[in-house]
Amino acid sequence: MCGIVGYVGPQEALGVVLEGLRRLEYRGYDSAGVAVRVDSGELASAKKAGKLANLEKVLADEPLPPSTIGIGHTRWATHGGPTDRNAHPHLSADGRVAVIHNGIIENFAGLRAQCEARGVEFSSDTDTEVAAHLLAAAYDDLPAGPDRFAEAMRVVCRALEGAFTLVATHADEPDTVVAARRNSPLVVGVGETADGTPEYFLGSDVAAFIAHTREARELGQDQVVEIDRTRGLTVTDFSGAPAEPKAYTVDWDAAAAEKGGYDWFMLKEIAEQPQAIADTLLGRLGEHGELVLDEVRLSDQELRDIDKIFVVACGTAYHAGLIAKYAIEHWTRIPVEVEVASEFRYRDPVLDRSTLVIVISQSGETMDTLMALRHAKEQKARVLAICNANGSTIPRESDAVLYTHAGPEVAVASTKGFLTQIVACYLVGLFLAQVRGIKYEDEVAAMVADLQSLPGKVAEVLEQMEPVRELGRSLAGADTILFLGRHVAYPVALEGALKLKELAYIHAEGFAAGELKHGPIALIDQGTPVVVVVPSPRARESVHGKVVSNIQEVRARGARTIVIAEEGDDDVVPYADHIIRVPRTPTLLAPVVTTVPLQVLACEIADTRGYDVDQPRNLAKSVTVE
Ligand code: M6R
């Protein structure tokens, strides 16, 4: 939510900043803006509502002067509508300080009133602008010196409440950009140009600078960072005590964050799923076939002591949690509750030392999930994160982490992030079963072998997607599409509906197929498309047969039935208007294959309707506000 870029180095700053913003645009696209500090000792800035392309047009007409220090922002609006005036950067009244911000400053109203009482006139409706005025005042109050700008930022941060990443440049600081973070993401990139000149980058995530360096520094909570042309990188806490940022090397490169010939990032990311699953499974097996999850920094005794599991997440990651419940309970016999993070946090859940809370987040920055994690830790529960983004806040604050190695996911709609989250949940479930002695090593090894067959099966599904795309084109005019599933296919139905809503803006709902007769069946009208995800015929207690009956029930009421079923499942044939086949897969693992056609379907429908598949309206990739 909001993309932030900062640069200090020998290169032309505007180009570096705009390139970073292009890679971060998935974080928000309500407006974009840049500010540079020019050699004459002034700031120059430009900003425009709408996508980055709008700002680029403005800059083409009125170029900014050359500079080697710059900051840039792409916005997901919170306070103040998505207008030119509310676009970042925000300038202090004297125009000497420019600030960009991600997050929400909760006490901005009081601070704004204080500024106004001093005669400051505000030129936007944002919470952010207050930080620009406060920073200018704090800077003016401090004596000259090398630490003046960073100290001014610390003074401001001590006055702010809420969540913020702030990045600022000052007309009187020719070599320095300062930034701060509390509850919102910020990473530092450290690189050098071909002639060995050092350069420093700031970004909401590493995509901001991946074209220049893979060397990153992770910042902690409540820290201020200064990047300076000669003094390099300095990190302190808000009181000024020095802090050491953690260094890491990003394990993917700029090419991984390009479209690579696909029309949409989402299509590329769907196609990458076999590899992403394989990478997530890589290196998890010991020499005797047992699971080895070294990153899970919980002792065997701690894992044996667990008597209850909560899975907490948002959106698509929550659906991965719902799937995890079936598998983890079945394999470990530990009770599992699954809850959306925004509800879990505020309802006083019963947690203690023997509770394991699994938080799932692709970005590692989702604020609802982060707050749930903190609440769980306050209650002394153990927290295990399943996360894709290395160095992000959620894994850093968790007791343990299992990374999904999906690589960068740029499209707002999660695809490979989702499938790898499911796979990581399976690994956790099997690992718990192994450590607690509920499954023998050879049983675990057999199931891991099943997991290892998943990349091939997903690849098989992907090869057969042309009829699904054709079907998508024929459904593009639909007003409502319903999704049904039962057992482990129920969360898949929810995910299919979410994908369609967020991409194609079509009313879509997912239901547990058994619930249909308790009300939702009234929605079925002549021709209503109903997508049914059919569990394997080998699923428990004839749930398959019951779903076949559900297909008949909706068809008898006029539904156009689109059925996703295993190869060889002939029971569905008489009642399906369209059949999408998936390979035979063990029941609990089937969501990994049955989800794929739903992703393709949503993507095709949205594309046919002429929508931006990668950046759907009103959304942002990583939701860093509560
Ligand atoms: O980064 P996270 O996994 O924590 O994100 C959670 C949700 O915001 C995310 O899955 C969202 O629902 C996606 N846009 C769905 O495609």
XYZ file of C-alpha atoms and ligand atoms in Angstrom:
642
model
C 0.000 0.000 0.000
C 1.848 3.048 -1.351
C 5.205 2.549 -2.994
C 8.176 4.551 -1.801
C 11.538 5.141 -3.463
C 14.556 7.208 -2.408
C 17.967 7.612 -4.035
C 21.339 9.196 -3.281
C 24.260 8.483 -5.631
C 25.977 9.540 -8.807
C 23.183 8.618 -11.256
C 20.482 10.954 -12.558
C 18.044 10.550 -9.666
C 14.772 11.064 -11.528
C 15.402 8.083 -13.818
C 16.271 5.823 -10.879
C 13.231 6.954 -8.905
C 10.801 6.560 -11.826
C 12.139 3.092 -12.592
C 11.636 2.153 -8.935
C 8.099 3.530 -9.003
C 7.298 1.488 -12.119
C 8.261 -1.652 -10.221
C 6.331 -0.589 -7.110
C 3.207 0.622 -8.849
C 1.386 -2.561 -7.867
C 1.414 -1.221 -4.299
C -0.971 1.605 -5.186
C -1.904 3.569 -8.269
C -4.171 6.413 -7.201
C -1.459 9.013 -7.883
C 2.291 9.350 -8.274
C 4.858 12.036 -7.529
C 8.564 12.806 -7.292
C 10.839 15.411 -5.722
C 14.524 16.026 -6.445
C 17.049 18.276 -4.766
C 18.806 20.329 -7.433
C 22.296 21.836 -7.327
C 20.996 25.387 -7.056
C 19.879 24.448 -3.547
C 16.167 24.102 -4.300
C 13.668 21.269 -4.455
C 11.820 20.529 -7.677
C 8.760 18.317 -7.672
C 5.899 17.020 -9.789
C 2.828 14.971 -8.962
C -0.301 13.781 -10.704
C -3.452 11.834 -9.880
C -3.880 8.459 -11.566
C -1.307 5.975 -12.716
C 2.391 6.622 -13.055
C 1.934 7.130 -16.790
C 0.078 10.385 -16.022
C 3.035 11.694 -14.032
C 5.419 10.649 -16.800
C 3.392 12.735 -19.266
C 3.667 15.751 -16.947
C 7.426 15.234 -16.661
C 7.788 14.882 -20.425
C 6.096 18.278 -20.882
C 7.901 19.976 -17.999
C 11.128 18.130 -17.188
C 12.723 18.568 -13.757
C 16.291 19.893 -13.555
C 19.074 17.289 -13.283
C 19.778 15.959 -9.787
C 21.427 13.072 -7.969
C 19.068 12.991 -4.978
C 15.422 12.088 -5.360
C 12.348 10.575 -3.755
C 9.173 9.197 -5.330
C 5.791 7.866 -4.315
C 2.928 5.891 -5.787
C -0.210 6.214 -3.691
C -3.105 4.144 -2.419
C -5.341 6.831 -0.977
C -6.312 6.810 2.699
C -6.720 10.395 3.986
C -7.893 12.638 1.177
C -9.212 11.568 -2.205
C -7.001 10.490 -5.106
C -6.432 13.995 -6.509
C -3.421 16.001 -7.721
C -3.497 18.044 -4.551
C -3.375 14.993 -2.283
C -0.663 13.234 -4.284
C 2.743 12.949 -2.587
C 5.347 14.471 -2.115
C 4.000 17.041 0.296
C 6.086 20.151 0.819
C 6.613 22.286 3.897
C 5.178 25.806 3.715
C 8.575 27.241 2.695
C 9.014 24.564 0.031
C 12.364 23.425 1.530
C 11.242 19.973 2.737
C 9.516 17.273 0.691
C 7.988 14.220 2.370
C 6.455 10.996 1.097
C 4.572 8.648 3.356
C 3.058 5.179 3.543
C 0.693 4.432 6.422
C -1.678 6.457 8.545
C -0.688 9.136 11.048
C -3.437 8.624 13.594
C -2.886 11.819 15.610
C -2.627 14.045 12.550
C -5.725 16.104 13.394
C -4.245 17.406 16.661
C -0.853 18.010 15.053
C -2.479 19.818 12.154
C -4.373 22.068 14.570
C -1.074 22.897 16.305
C 0.561 23.777 12.975
C -2.423 25.882 11.931
C -2.278 27.712 15.265
C 1.291 28.684 14.293
C -0.066 30.077 11.027
C 0.806 27.184 8.712
C -1.561 26.888 5.741
C -2.225 23.357 4.535
C -2.518 22.607 0.856
C -3.879 19.047 0.981
C -6.397 16.910 2.868
C -3.818 14.303 3.806
C -2.440 13.195 7.154
C 1.021 13.238 5.565
C 1.369 16.966 5.071
C 1.628 17.515 8.803
C 4.913 15.562 8.767
C 6.384 17.942 6.160
C 5.579 21.016 8.262
C 6.792 19.412 11.487
C 10.020 18.273 9.857
C 10.759 21.734 8.493
C 10.145 23.281 11.931
C 12.244 20.673 13.767
C 15.113 21.165 11.299
C 15.013 24.940 11.722
C 15.134 24.545 15.517
C 18.295 22.414 15.456
C 21.898 23.664 15.210
C 23.768 23.025 11.961
C 25.704 19.772 11.876
C 25.984 16.503 9.993
C 23.221 14.817 12.048
C 20.739 17.694 11.840
C 18.362 16.229 9.248
C 18.217 12.766 10.852
C 17.716 14.304 14.289
C 14.863 16.432 12.935
C 13.259 13.241 11.625
C 13.655 11.593 15.035
C 11.998 14.597 16.711
C 9.038 14.291 14.328
C 8.739 10.519 14.737
C 8.542 10.872 18.503
C 5.485 13.087 18.013
C 3.664 10.790 15.573
C 1.245 7.983 16.353
C 0.111 5.305 13.953
C 1.862 3.583 11.095
C 4.329 5.323 8.874
C 7.197 5.041 6.531
C 8.434 8.567 5.882
C 11.108 9.566 3.399
C 12.264 13.163 3.125
C 14.627 15.395 1.231
C 15.650 18.938 2.223
C 16.797 21.790 0.004
C 19.665 22.526 2.420
C 20.920 18.915 2.415
C 22.828 18.286 -0.824
C 23.977 14.769 0.088
C 21.321 13.233 2.308
C 17.908 11.616 2.278
C 16.393 10.561 5.613
C 13.651 8.071 6.298
C 11.869 6.429 9.194
C 9.635 3.463 9.768
C 7.068 2.351 12.287
C 4.744 -0.517 11.336
C 5.137 0.177 7.609
C 7.769 -1.347 5.355
C 11.104 0.180 4.345
C 14.272 -1.479 3.079
C 17.623 -0.021 2.091
C 19.628 -0.986 -0.996
C 23.389 -0.576 -1.031
C 25.156 -0.609 -4.378
C 27.866 0.928 -6.470
C 28.063 2.080 -10.050
C 30.435 0.559 -12.625
C 33.206 2.978 -11.589
C 32.888 1.956 -7.932
C 30.994 5.023 -6.686
C 28.679 4.062 -3.814
C 24.945 4.616 -4.155
C 22.066 4.117 -1.738
C 18.422 3.354 -2.264
C 15.290 3.294 -0.141
C 12.234 1.288 -1.099
C 8.987 -0.086 0.246
C 10.373 -3.368 -0.967
C 13.451 -4.520 -2.820
C 11.723 -4.287 -6.216
C 12.365 -0.532 -5.938
C 16.099 -1.014 -6.502
C 16.514 -4.558 -7.810
C 17.663 -3.204 -11.204
C 20.681 -1.654 -9.424
C 21.615 -3.879 -6.520
C 20.632 -7.076 -4.721
C 22.377 -6.050 -1.490
C 19.703 -5.031 0.980
C 19.491 -3.941 4.603
C 16.521 -4.772 6.765
C 15.366 -2.036 9.131
C 13.795 -2.718 12.495
C 10.710 -1.202 14.037
C 10.938 2.480 15.065
C 14.168 3.266 13.273
C 15.474 6.277 11.382
C 17.854 5.781 8.485
C 20.036 8.351 6.777
C 21.582 7.680 3.373
C 24.384 10.087 2.655
C 26.682 10.382 -0.332
C 29.855 10.469 1.801
C 28.882 9.124 5.225
C 26.980 6.156 3.782
C 24.263 4.485 5.785
C 23.439 5.381 9.405
C 20.617 3.798 11.374
C 19.356 4.779 14.817
C 16.247 4.257 16.855
C 13.866 7.161 17.458
C 15.907 8.298 20.463
C 19.153 8.397 18.457
C 20.779 5.205 19.764
C 22.758 3.518 16.961
C 21.246 0.371 15.440
C 22.737 -2.239 13.138
C 20.559 -3.115 10.136
C 20.553 -6.760 9.058
C 22.249 -7.327 5.682
C 20.873 -9.818 3.165
C 21.171 -10.563 -0.517
C 17.979 -10.725 -2.575
C 17.767 -14.150 -4.219
C 16.046 -12.997 -7.431
C 17.002 -10.444 -10.034
C 15.361 -7.720 -12.097
C 14.316 -10.149 -14.852
C 12.097 -11.998 -12.355
C 10.120 -8.790 -11.854
C 9.527 -8.202 -15.601
C 6.557 -9.408 -17.648
C 8.828 -11.613 -19.759
C 6.673 -11.450 -22.895
C 3.331 -12.051 -21.168
C 0.509 -9.531 -21.551
C 0.007 -9.431 -17.809
C 2.137 -10.165 -14.760
C -0.711 -12.343 -13.570
C -0.410 -14.598 -16.619
C 3.315 -14.897 -16.070
C 2.830 -15.671 -12.405
C 0.187 -18.314 -13.181
C 2.657 -19.917 -15.598
C 5.417 -19.829 -12.975
C 3.417 -21.883 -10.494
C 4.996 -25.286 -11.204
C 8.451 -23.809 -10.591
C 7.309 -21.852 -7.547
C 5.896 -24.998 -5.947
C 9.044 -26.962 -6.778
C 11.190 -24.193 -5.252
C 9.047 -24.165 -2.128
C 9.591 -27.901 -1.704
C 13.294 -27.747 -2.502
C 15.728 -28.776 0.201
C 13.059 -29.735 2.724
C 13.869 -33.463 2.774
C 16.592 -35.102 4.878
C 18.667 -38.080 3.754
C 16.155 -40.603 5.153
C 13.224 -38.955 3.460
C 12.197 -37.138 6.635
C 11.114 -33.500 6.516
C 13.726 -30.988 7.621
C 12.433 -27.490 8.269
C 15.491 -25.756 9.721
C 13.955 -22.309 9.319
C 11.231 -23.293 11.794
C 13.113 -22.117 14.842
C 10.865 -23.924 17.316
C 12.310 -26.832 19.267
C 10.824 -30.308 18.954
C 9.619 -29.968 22.542
C 7.831 -26.697 21.751
C 6.171 -28.372 18.762
C 5.142 -31.360 20.896
C 3.592 -29.060 23.500
C 1.197 -27.453 21.011
C -2.412 -28.297 21.799
C -4.209 -25.858 19.506
C -3.464 -24.058 16.254
C -4.879 -20.828 14.893
C -4.270 -19.922 11.278
C -4.635 -16.186 10.772
C -4.443 -14.330 7.461
C -6.335 -12.098 5.027
C -7.891 -12.510 1.600
C -6.343 -15.207 -0.502
C -3.891 -16.126 2.254
C -6.910 -16.774 4.501
C -8.189 -19.239 1.914
C -4.833 -21.025 2.079
C -5.423 -21.227 5.840
C -8.858 -22.777 5.344
C -7.279 -25.475 3.187
C -4.543 -25.964 5.794
C -7.150 -26.774 8.438
C -8.310 -29.889 6.593
C -4.767 -31.172 6.130
C -3.262 -30.239 9.493
C -6.157 -31.593 11.541
C -6.198 -34.795 9.526
C -2.469 -35.368 9.808
C -1.794 -34.165 13.359
C -5.150 -34.450 15.160
C -4.470 -30.999 16.651
C -7.549 -28.731 16.539
C -7.117 -25.903 14.043
C -9.125 -22.675 13.908
C -8.849 -20.350 10.926
C -9.728 -16.697 11.120
C -9.335 -13.488 9.151
C -6.705 -11.397 10.895
C -8.841 -8.267 11.229
C -11.411 -10.210 13.289
C -8.999 -12.383 15.265
C -7.148 -9.379 16.603
C -10.180 -7.723 18.149
C -12.235 -10.559 19.591
C -9.989 -11.644 22.478
C -9.136 -15.167 21.255
C -8.098 -17.731 23.865
C -4.341 -18.208 23.456
C -1.519 -19.392 25.667
C 2.004 -20.795 25.521
C 0.847 -24.062 24.001
C -1.035 -22.370 21.147
C 0.644 -22.165 17.768
C -0.506 -19.242 15.649
C 0.353 -19.645 11.977
C 0.221 -16.303 10.186
C 0.193 -16.469 6.390
C 1.172 -13.497 4.259
C 2.675 -13.270 0.798
C 3.943 -9.733 1.326
C 4.841 -10.077 4.997
C 3.527 -6.547 5.470
C -0.266 -6.880 5.737
C -1.147 -4.685 8.705
C -4.146 -6.727 9.881
C -1.990 -9.848 9.966
C 0.886 -8.036 11.651
C -1.397 -6.739 14.388
C -2.844 -10.231 14.895
C 0.699 -11.590 15.171
C 1.611 -9.012 17.808
C -1.545 -9.764 19.737
C -0.730 -13.487 19.669
C 2.782 -12.818 20.954
C 1.465 -10.633 23.752
C -0.649 -13.619 24.828
C 2.559 -15.735 24.827
C 1.467 -17.923 21.908
C 4.158 -19.220 19.528
C 3.943 -17.614 16.112
C 5.035 -19.268 12.879
C 4.952 -17.134 9.715
C 4.448 -18.514 6.223
C 5.693 -15.734 4.040
C 7.091 -15.003 0.586
C 8.881 -11.679 1.017
C 12.250 -12.116 2.632
C 13.143 -9.486 5.200
C 9.582 -8.238 5.638
C 8.075 -7.367 9.001
C 5.862 -10.397 9.643
C 8.606 -13.047 9.466
C 10.952 -10.764 11.350
C 8.575 -10.467 14.276
C 7.527 -14.132 14.325
C 9.157 -16.850 16.434
C 9.599 -19.013 13.380
C 9.269 -18.714 9.640
C 8.764 -20.928 6.636
C 9.438 -19.055 3.416
C 7.555 -19.868 0.244
C 10.038 -19.438 -2.551
C 7.583 -18.089 -5.112
C 9.764 -15.192 -6.255
C 8.331 -11.714 -6.693
C 4.549 -11.568 -7.137
C 3.694 -8.323 -8.879
C 0.065 -8.743 -10.010
C -2.281 -7.573 -7.292
C -4.243 -10.820 -7.547
C -2.301 -13.525 -5.763
C -1.701 -16.737 -7.730
C 1.684 -18.386 -7.219
C 1.722 -16.809 -3.765
C -1.456 -18.748 -2.949
C -0.391 -22.146 -4.276
C 2.950 -21.963 -2.487
C 1.210 -20.933 0.747
C -0.929 -24.067 0.517
C 2.168 -26.173 -0.077
C 3.971 -24.550 2.868
C 0.957 -25.327 5.070
C 1.150 -28.974 4.004
C 4.830 -29.000 4.965
C 4.045 -27.561 8.393
C 1.284 -30.128 8.943
C 3.464 -33.051 7.939
C 6.389 -31.731 9.968
C 4.215 -31.468 13.080
C 2.929 -34.985 12.503
C 6.495 -36.246 12.126
C 7.875 -34.457 15.208
C 4.945 -35.514 17.370
C 5.328 -39.133 16.253
C 1.851 -39.319 14.722
C 3.246 -40.255 11.347
C 6.237 -42.506 10.735
C 9.032 -41.170 8.586
C 8.129 -43.456 5.682
C 4.533 -42.211 5.750
C 5.743 -38.619 5.716
C 8.154 -39.450 2.887
C 5.272 -40.953 0.859
C 3.228 -37.807 1.327
C 6.145 -35.587 0.469
C 6.476 -37.619 -2.736
C 2.844 -36.741 -3.454
C 3.721 -33.094 -2.850
C 6.593 -33.423 -5.265
C 4.222 -34.580 -7.977
C 2.291 -31.290 -7.727
C 4.495 -29.144 -10.014
C 3.977 -31.693 -12.815
C 0.233 -31.803 -12.262
C -0.084 -28.009 -12.261
C 1.959 -27.921 -15.475
C -0.481 -30.453 -16.977
C -3.440 -28.249 -16.049
C -1.749 -25.222 -17.586
C -1.297 -27.055 -20.877
C -5.064 -27.508 -21.171
C -6.244 -23.973 -20.529
C -7.384 -22.889 -24.011
C -10.972 -24.182 -23.521
C -11.040 -22.384 -20.149
C -10.034 -19.124 -21.811
C -12.731 -19.660 -24.440
C -15.245 -20.270 -21.671
C -14.035 -17.100 -19.937
C -14.726 -15.062 -23.046
C -18.260 -16.480 -23.192
C -18.847 -15.556 -19.530
C -17.622 -11.975 -19.802
C -21.164 -10.586 -19.911
C -22.373 -12.394 -16.782
C -23.767 -10.347 -13.885
C -23.284 -13.008 -11.241
C -21.218 -16.162 -11.075
C -21.520 -18.577 -8.167
C -18.847 -20.992 -6.990
C -19.562 -24.178 -5.065
C -17.259 -26.606 -3.347
C -17.314 -29.034 -0.497
C -14.670 -30.363 1.886
C -11.286 -29.101 0.733
C -12.866 -27.750 -2.460
C -14.937 -25.252 -0.458
C -12.034 -22.820 0.137
C -11.159 -23.236 -3.536
C -14.665 -22.032 -4.405
C -14.152 -19.023 -2.120
C -10.855 -18.269 -3.831
C -12.424 -18.603 -7.308
C -15.090 -16.067 -6.318
C -12.539 -13.662 -4.817
C -10.405 -13.770 -7.946
C -13.394 -12.991 -10.131
C -14.596 -10.136 -7.914
C -11.251 -8.427 -7.689
C -10.321 -8.767 -11.354
C -13.573 -8.665 -13.321
C -15.800 -6.660 -10.915
C -18.525 -9.278 -11.347
C -20.670 -10.250 -8.406
C -19.322 -13.619 -7.349
C -19.865 -15.726 -4.263
C -18.414 -18.960 -3.051
C -20.519 -21.361 -1.045
C -20.109 -24.652 0.738
C -22.157 -26.779 -1.648
C -24.071 -28.334 1.252
C -25.229 -24.905 2.404
C -26.882 -24.168 -0.912
C -30.222 -25.608 0.063
C -30.266 -23.413 3.178
C -30.769 -20.238 1.192
C -28.329 -19.425 -1.612
C -30.098 -21.734 -4.072
C -32.718 -18.977 -4.382
C -30.112 -17.007 -6.358
C -30.141 -19.516 -9.198
C -32.014 -18.249 -12.216
C -32.214 -19.368 -15.828
C -28.651 -19.348 -17.175
C -26.866 -18.339 -13.925
C -23.306 -19.634 -14.300
C -22.365 -21.902 -11.401
C -18.816 -23.201 -11.128
C -18.627 -26.403 -9.094
C -15.290 -27.640 -7.776
C -15.824 -31.354 -7.313
C -13.823 -33.178 -4.632
C -12.057 -36.351 -5.601
C -14.252 -39.470 -5.791
C -11.884 -40.806 -3.085
C -12.807 -38.004 -0.641
C -14.226 -38.950 2.748
C -17.703 -40.361 3.219
C -19.127 -39.937 -0.256
C -18.786 -36.161 -0.246
C -18.142 -36.550 -3.969
C -21.578 -38.100 -4.516
C -23.190 -35.319 -2.530
C -21.580 -32.677 -4.715
C -22.759 -34.491 -7.837
C -26.273 -34.202 -6.357
C -25.687 -30.479 -5.752
C -24.797 -30.052 -9.435
C -28.065 -31.716 -10.382
C -29.983 -29.480 -7.988
C -28.688 -26.225 -9.455
C -29.022 -27.457 -13.009
C -32.641 -28.444 -12.395
C -33.209 -24.773 -11.495
C -31.720 -23.448 -14.711
C -28.021 -22.980 -13.815
C -25.350 -23.205 -16.470
C -22.975 -25.649 -14.768
C -19.213 -25.423 -15.132
C -17.654 -28.397 -13.438
C -14.041 -28.857 -12.386
C -13.491 -32.566 -11.932
C -10.727 -35.153 -11.921
C -9.795 -37.101 -15.017
C -11.970 -40.209 -15.106
C -14.748 -38.814 -12.912
C -17.635 -39.723 -15.208
C -20.356 -39.208 -12.604
C -20.410 -35.479 -13.330
C -20.758 -35.801 -17.106
C -24.574 -35.900 -17.381
C -24.983 -32.698 -15.332
C -22.148 -30.519 -16.621
C -22.609 -27.918 -19.344
C -18.812 -27.529 -19.367
C -16.213 -29.812 -17.820
C -12.723 -28.690 -16.913
C -10.520 -31.695 -16.235
C -7.676 -31.789 -13.710
C -5.260 -34.662 -13.046
C -6.004 -37.244 -10.362
C -4.496 -35.903 -7.119
C -4.663 -37.044 -3.471
C -7.794 -35.501 -1.949
C -6.119 -33.101 0.490
C -3.679 -31.843 -2.121
C -6.280 -31.286 -4.853
C -6.729 -27.519 -4.194
C -3.312 -26.932 -5.705
C -4.562 -28.176 -9.077
C -8.246 -27.203 -8.976
C -7.444 -23.546 -8.228
C -5.507 -23.048 -11.449
C -8.461 -23.043 -13.913
C -10.248 -20.538 -11.668
C -7.282 -18.170 -11.857
C -7.196 -18.455 -15.643
C -10.960 -18.003 -15.892
C -10.949 -14.789 -13.826
C -7.995 -13.401 -15.744
C -9.620 -14.090 -19.119
C -12.988 -12.630 -18.104
C -11.315 -9.449 -16.814
C -9.189 -9.136 -19.940
C -12.230 -9.628 -22.189
C -14.077 -6.913 -20.261
C -11.139 -4.615 -20.959
C -9.883 -4.232 -17.395
C -6.369 -3.857 -16.088
C -5.722 -7.385 -14.862
C -2.603 -6.535 -12.866
C -3.905 -3.422 -11.156
C -7.615 -3.794 -10.440
C -9.487 -0.712 -9.298
C -9.445 0.312 -5.624
C -6.898 -2.342 -4.667
C -3.229 -2.480 -3.750
C -0.895 -5.419 -3.509
C 0.126 -5.087 0.069
C -2.386 -3.654 2.490
C -0.376 -1.813 5.116
C -3.248 -0.079 6.881
C -5.799 -1.638 9.229
O 0.369 -10.181 1.352
P -0.746 -10.958 1.970
O -0.705 -12.403 1.602
O -0.796 -10.788 3.470
O -2.070 -10.338 1.398
C -3.326 -10.726 1.870
C -4.441 -10.237 0.962
O -4.469 -8.836 0.952
C -4.276 -10.742 -0.465
O -4.214 -12.121 -0.508
C -5.435 -10.254 -1.344
O -6.617 -10.854 -0.937
C -5.129 -10.565 -2.829
N -5.338 -9.385 -3.631
C -5.966 -11.632 -3.400
O -5.675 -11.895 -4.738
